[in-house]
């Protein structure tokens, strides 16, 4: 491929295309003499970060290079070594971990801190990937970033001790009398036996197309949440999705543009095409009208993957024993919850809901999980790979490679697909549909263990459907 122009150009990943607070700016190619560019340098910052004894948040960074306005955007793998990261004043010392597949890198504080993180980063590019670049060309580099949270390795509990949860397809351990014997503990990534026999895991499924087929086992390769993983701190935002669309060609956007349906603009959707570019009027608002295939394509493009239902449970609850009717913020009550969808359709993030006030004592105010992942209930539905369908159980947790198909689909063979009705995924956490809606057990907030739609493979774009992606740690 030939790219015309100068080697060093500045490209700003503006706040309007960022996560809730992540900004990547001052992006420039670093030349290696007269040859192809050696690296990309940028400044990365986000608010309300942390590294503590429990876990840390991080920025997942990945690089694209385009041929210029209207040109093709190519994912550029990173080099095996040669990367640097330096703290800017007031920030902790950084740690930069390049993924094993070199699709991207995780950046986080290497020492305990709580507050704003600001770093200068140089990502060395794979020499083979940039060897064909014309030294006289004008490549335009872009470094994209997503805020992530580490969910560490360890055991956790699945289910709900309240017998009423069984009517909502909560998972349970089967006792010696073949009756529900309460929640069960996931202690490894070993296969999980499913069925009504003693010692196995089961659930009630009056409508198998919604709750699952009650078959198994859940294979060892299926990510069960015991192994450490990173999860997006926030749901995919409209600004992030618009930035994704702006890197795709006409054929790909024909499949992935989510704003064309009736009612989109009247139902919290703000993405529009203006002068050939996609823009989000409310860039930090969670992206709704996201189908399974839309979200999967984003995950593949970003070098991430979908999360599983068991990972959802782990991300919500942490290692603690379940409590009856437990929400992701660790209580069975919504009385103190202040991070909600406001009258202007944005999530409230001021006053008592100011994220700088987040601590273990205020999780139920901010709607944060044990690991401080935000909005796992109450905003848009969380899509998960399900253990209740063959196509879900075939999921091996492979990561995206940064490139999607010519017509806009994720290319991982083990991932469920939506448009061809193959199934393999479902919905957890509940979703906000509209102002003045009547609250139920699922809308807008659903208890962690409730799975009434945990294996429903419907894939339409809807005003309450969003997406959040994951990545296995150390891979």
PDB file of C-alpha atoms in Angstrom, residues 263-403:
ATOM      1  CA  UNK A 263     -37.167   6.718  16.123  1.00  0.00           C
ATOM      2  CA  UNK A 264     -33.382   6.801  16.569  1.00  0.00           C
ATOM      3  CA  UNK A 265     -33.109  10.561  17.006  1.00  0.00           C
ATOM      4  CA  UNK A 266     -36.174  10.627  19.266  1.00  0.00           C
ATOM      5  CA  UNK A 267     -34.821   7.895  21.582  1.00  0.00           C
ATOM      6  CA  UNK A 268     -31.505   9.248  22.929  1.00  0.00           C
ATOM      7  CA  UNK A 269     -29.591   8.599  19.687  1.00  0.00           C
ATOM      8  CA  UNK A 270     -27.392  11.502  18.544  1.00  0.00           C
ATOM      9  CA  UNK A 271     -25.096  10.061  15.842  1.00  0.00           C
ATOM     10  CA  UNK A 272     -25.507  11.703  12.429  1.00  0.00           C
ATOM     11  CA  UNK A 273     -23.559  11.964   9.166  1.00  0.00           C
ATOM     12  CA  UNK A 274     -22.397  15.535   8.517  1.00  0.00           C
ATOM     13  CA  UNK A 275     -20.104  16.528   5.648  1.00  0.00           C
ATOM     14  CA  UNK A 276     -18.969  12.949   5.199  1.00  0.00           C
ATOM     15  CA  UNK A 277     -18.120  12.307   8.860  1.00  0.00           C
ATOM     16  CA  UNK A 278     -20.096  10.719  11.662  1.00  0.00           C
ATOM     17  CA  UNK A 279     -20.621  12.961  14.689  1.00  0.00           C
ATOM     18  CA  UNK A 280     -22.297  12.362  18.020  1.00  0.00           C
ATOM     19  CA  UNK A 281     -24.271  15.220  19.496  1.00  0.00           C
ATOM     20  CA  UNK A 282     -23.926  13.635  22.955  1.00  0.00           C
ATOM     21  CA  UNK A 283     -20.565  11.820  22.641  1.00  0.00           C
ATOM     22  CA  UNK A 284     -20.396  10.615  26.242  1.00  0.00           C
ATOM     23  CA  UNK A 285     -23.914   9.175  26.279  1.00  0.00           C
ATOM     24  CA  UNK A 286     -24.097   5.359  26.179  1.00  0.00           C
ATOM     25  CA  UNK A 287     -24.589   4.094  22.634  1.00  0.00           C
ATOM     26  CA  UNK A 288     -28.026   2.551  22.229  1.00  0.00           C
ATOM     27  CA  UNK A 289     -29.516   0.903  19.133  1.00  0.00           C
ATOM     28  CA  UNK A 290     -26.446  -1.347  19.083  1.00  0.00           C
ATOM     29  CA  UNK A 291     -27.145  -4.845  17.750  1.00  0.00           C
ATOM     30  CA  UNK A 292     -25.031  -7.874  18.645  1.00  0.00           C
ATOM     31  CA  UNK A 293     -23.214  -7.691  15.307  1.00  0.00           C
ATOM     32  CA  UNK A 294     -22.611  -3.942  15.742  1.00  0.00           C
ATOM     33  CA  UNK A 295     -21.019  -4.529  19.138  1.00  0.00           C
ATOM     34  CA  UNK A 296     -19.031  -7.546  17.993  1.00  0.00           C
ATOM     35  CA  UNK A 297     -17.643  -5.596  15.027  1.00  0.00           C
ATOM     36  CA  UNK A 298     -16.574  -2.801  17.381  1.00  0.00           C
ATOM     37  CA  UNK A 299     -14.882  -5.320  19.676  1.00  0.00           C
ATOM     38  CA  UNK A 300     -12.998  -6.933  16.762  1.00  0.00           C
ATOM     39  CA  UNK A 301     -11.936  -3.500  15.454  1.00  0.00           C
ATOM     40  CA  UNK A 302     -10.689  -2.520  18.921  1.00  0.00           C
ATOM     41  CA  UNK A 303      -8.781  -5.760  19.558  1.00  0.00           C
ATOM     42  CA  UNK A 304     -11.154  -6.796  22.334  1.00  0.00           C
ATOM     43  CA  UNK A 305     -13.871  -9.486  22.630  1.00  0.00           C
ATOM     44  CA  UNK A 306     -17.383  -9.950  23.999  1.00  0.00           C
ATOM     45  CA  UNK A 307     -17.747 -10.861  27.663  1.00  0.00           C
ATOM     46  CA  UNK A 308     -19.507 -13.983  28.897  1.00  0.00           C
ATOM     47  CA  UNK A 309     -22.401 -14.244  31.320  1.00  0.00           C
ATOM     48  CA  UNK A 310     -20.129 -15.709  33.997  1.00  0.00           C
ATOM     49  CA  UNK A 311     -17.700 -12.814  33.548  1.00  0.00           C
ATOM     50  CA  UNK A 312     -20.624 -10.422  33.989  1.00  0.00           C
ATOM     51  CA  UNK A 313     -21.457 -12.052  37.326  1.00  0.00           C
ATOM     52  CA  UNK A 314     -17.810 -11.842  38.452  1.00  0.00           C
ATOM     53  CA  UNK A 315     -17.495  -8.207  37.305  1.00  0.00           C
ATOM     54  CA  UNK A 316     -20.587  -7.266  39.313  1.00  0.00           C
ATOM     55  CA  UNK A 317     -20.132  -9.164  42.544  1.00  0.00           C
ATOM     56  CA  UNK A 318     -16.470  -9.745  43.196  1.00  0.00           C
ATOM     57  CA  UNK A 319     -15.507 -12.612  45.516  1.00  0.00           C
ATOM     58  CA  UNK A 320     -18.228 -12.055  48.113  1.00  0.00           C
ATOM     59  CA  UNK A 321     -21.108 -14.434  48.800  1.00  0.00           C
ATOM     60  CA  UNK A 322     -24.364 -13.448  47.070  1.00  0.00           C
ATOM     61  CA  UNK A 323     -27.058 -11.580  48.957  1.00  0.00           C
ATOM     62  CA  UNK A 324     -30.736 -11.843  48.079  1.00  0.00           C
ATOM     63  CA  UNK A 325     -31.877  -9.643  45.188  1.00  0.00           C
ATOM     64  CA  UNK A 326     -28.371  -8.159  44.885  1.00  0.00           C
ATOM     65  CA  UNK A 327     -27.701  -5.387  42.370  1.00  0.00           C
ATOM     66  CA  UNK A 328     -24.202  -4.781  40.926  1.00  0.00           C
ATOM     67  CA  UNK A 329     -23.500  -2.107  43.547  1.00  0.00           C
ATOM     68  CA  UNK A 330     -23.649  -4.673  46.347  1.00  0.00           C
ATOM     69  CA  UNK A 331     -27.032  -4.016  47.959  1.00  0.00           C
ATOM     70  CA  UNK A 332     -30.630  -5.050  47.315  1.00  0.00           C
ATOM     71  CA  UNK A 333     -31.800  -1.436  47.420  1.00  0.00           C
ATOM     72  CA  UNK A 334     -31.897   1.449  44.932  1.00  0.00           C
ATOM     73  CA  UNK A 335     -32.635   4.063  47.606  1.00  0.00           C
ATOM     74  CA  UNK A 336     -29.218   5.733  47.536  1.00  0.00           C
ATOM     75  CA  UNK A 337     -28.622   5.370  43.789  1.00  0.00           C
ATOM     76  CA  UNK A 338     -27.920   8.736  42.141  1.00  0.00           C
ATOM     77  CA  UNK A 339     -26.248   7.720  38.870  1.00  0.00           C
ATOM     78  CA  UNK A 340     -29.396   7.382  36.766  1.00  0.00           C
ATOM     79  CA  UNK A 341     -30.676   8.484  33.371  1.00  0.00           C
ATOM     80  CA  UNK A 342     -31.739  12.113  33.807  1.00  0.00           C
ATOM     81  CA  UNK A 343     -34.523  14.043  32.101  1.00  0.00           C
ATOM     82  CA  UNK A 344     -32.065  15.178  29.412  1.00  0.00           C
ATOM     83  CA  UNK A 345     -31.334  11.456  28.697  1.00  0.00           C
ATOM     84  CA  UNK A 346     -27.724  11.625  29.889  1.00  0.00           C
ATOM     85  CA  UNK A 347     -26.426   9.736  32.895  1.00  0.00           C
ATOM     86  CA  UNK A 348     -26.211  11.988  35.950  1.00  0.00           C
ATOM     87  CA  UNK A 349     -22.534  12.506  36.805  1.00  0.00           C
ATOM     88  CA  UNK A 350     -22.666  15.585  39.071  1.00  0.00           C
ATOM     89  CA  UNK A 351     -23.521  16.253  42.701  1.00  0.00           C
ATOM     90  CA  UNK A 352     -23.682  13.037  44.705  1.00  0.00           C
ATOM     91  CA  UNK A 353     -23.057  11.154  41.434  1.00  0.00           C
ATOM     92  CA  UNK A 354     -19.693  12.868  40.847  1.00  0.00           C
ATOM     93  CA  UNK A 355     -17.355   9.990  40.039  1.00  0.00           C
ATOM     94  CA  UNK A 356     -14.515  11.536  42.035  1.00  0.00           C
ATOM     95  CA  UNK A 357     -16.550  10.569  45.118  1.00  0.00           C
ATOM     96  CA  UNK A 358     -16.495   6.867  44.226  1.00  0.00           C
ATOM     97  CA  UNK A 359     -15.311   4.599  47.030  1.00  0.00           C
ATOM     98  CA  UNK A 360     -16.417   1.284  48.477  1.00  0.00           C
ATOM     99  CA  UNK A 361     -18.733   3.284  50.757  1.00  0.00           C
ATOM    100  CA  UNK A 362     -20.424   5.046  47.821  1.00  0.00           C
ATOM    101  CA  UNK A 363     -20.765   2.188  45.339  1.00  0.00           C
ATOM    102  CA  UNK A 364     -24.549   2.143  45.813  1.00  0.00           C
ATOM    103  CA  UNK A 365     -24.677   5.885  45.082  1.00  0.00           C
ATOM    104  CA  UNK A 366     -22.587   5.689  41.903  1.00  0.00           C
ATOM    105  CA  UNK A 367     -23.932   2.318  40.739  1.00  0.00           C
ATOM    106  CA  UNK A 368     -20.421   0.824  40.705  1.00  0.00           C
ATOM    107  CA  UNK A 369     -19.551  -2.849  40.964  1.00  0.00           C
ATOM    108  CA  UNK A 370     -17.185  -4.408  43.500  1.00  0.00           C
ATOM    109  CA  UNK A 371     -14.344  -3.720  41.048  1.00  0.00           C
ATOM    110  CA  UNK A 372     -15.669  -0.187  40.288  1.00  0.00           C
ATOM    111  CA  UNK A 373     -17.038  -0.994  36.851  1.00  0.00           C
ATOM    112  CA  UNK A 374     -19.832   1.510  36.132  1.00  0.00           C
ATOM    113  CA  UNK A 375     -23.429   1.031  34.958  1.00  0.00           C
ATOM    114  CA  UNK A 376     -23.707  -2.757  34.822  1.00  0.00           C
ATOM    115  CA  UNK A 377     -27.401  -2.200  35.541  1.00  0.00           C
ATOM    116  CA  UNK A 378     -29.715   0.713  34.837  1.00  0.00           C
ATOM    117  CA  UNK A 379     -28.465   2.193  31.574  1.00  0.00           C
ATOM    118  CA  UNK A 380     -28.571  -0.097  28.508  1.00  0.00           C
ATOM    119  CA  UNK A 381     -28.766  -3.894  28.485  1.00  0.00           C
ATOM    120  CA  UNK A 382     -25.429  -5.715  28.748  1.00  0.00           C
ATOM    121  CA  UNK A 383     -24.936  -8.242  25.947  1.00  0.00           C
ATOM    122  CA  UNK A 384     -23.112 -11.420  26.941  1.00  0.00           C
ATOM    123  CA  UNK A 385     -22.076 -14.712  25.390  1.00  0.00           C
ATOM    124  CA  UNK A 386     -24.374 -17.290  26.984  1.00  0.00           C
ATOM    125  CA  UNK A 387     -23.670 -20.736  28.404  1.00  0.00           C
ATOM    126  CA  UNK A 388     -27.253 -21.669  27.477  1.00  0.00           C
ATOM    127  CA  UNK A 389     -26.759 -22.172  23.731  1.00  0.00           C
ATOM    128  CA  UNK A 390     -24.370 -24.315  21.625  1.00  0.00           C
ATOM    129  CA  UNK A 391     -23.054 -21.282  19.749  1.00  0.00           C
ATOM    130  CA  UNK A 392     -22.320 -19.606  23.071  1.00  0.00           C
ATOM    131  CA  UNK A 393     -20.611 -22.634  24.574  1.00  0.00           C
ATOM    132  CA  UNK A 394     -18.387 -22.775  21.467  1.00  0.00           C
ATOM    133  CA  UNK A 395     -16.938 -19.372  22.387  1.00  0.00           C
ATOM    134  CA  UNK A 396     -13.221 -19.649  23.171  1.00  0.00           C
ATOM    135  CA  UNK A 397     -12.584 -16.050  24.132  1.00  0.00           C
ATOM    136  CA  UNK A 398     -10.440 -15.160  21.108  1.00  0.00           C
ATOM    137  CA  UNK A 399      -9.616 -11.496  20.676  1.00  0.00           C
ATOM    138  CA  UNK A 400     -10.237  -9.234  17.731  1.00  0.00           C
ATOM    139  CA  UNK A 401      -7.313  -8.500  15.442  1.00  0.00           C
ATOM    140  CA  UNK A 402      -8.218  -4.887  14.680  1.00  0.00           C
ATOM    141  CA  UNK A 403      -9.750  -5.617  11.275  1.00  0.00           C
TER     142      UNK A 403
END
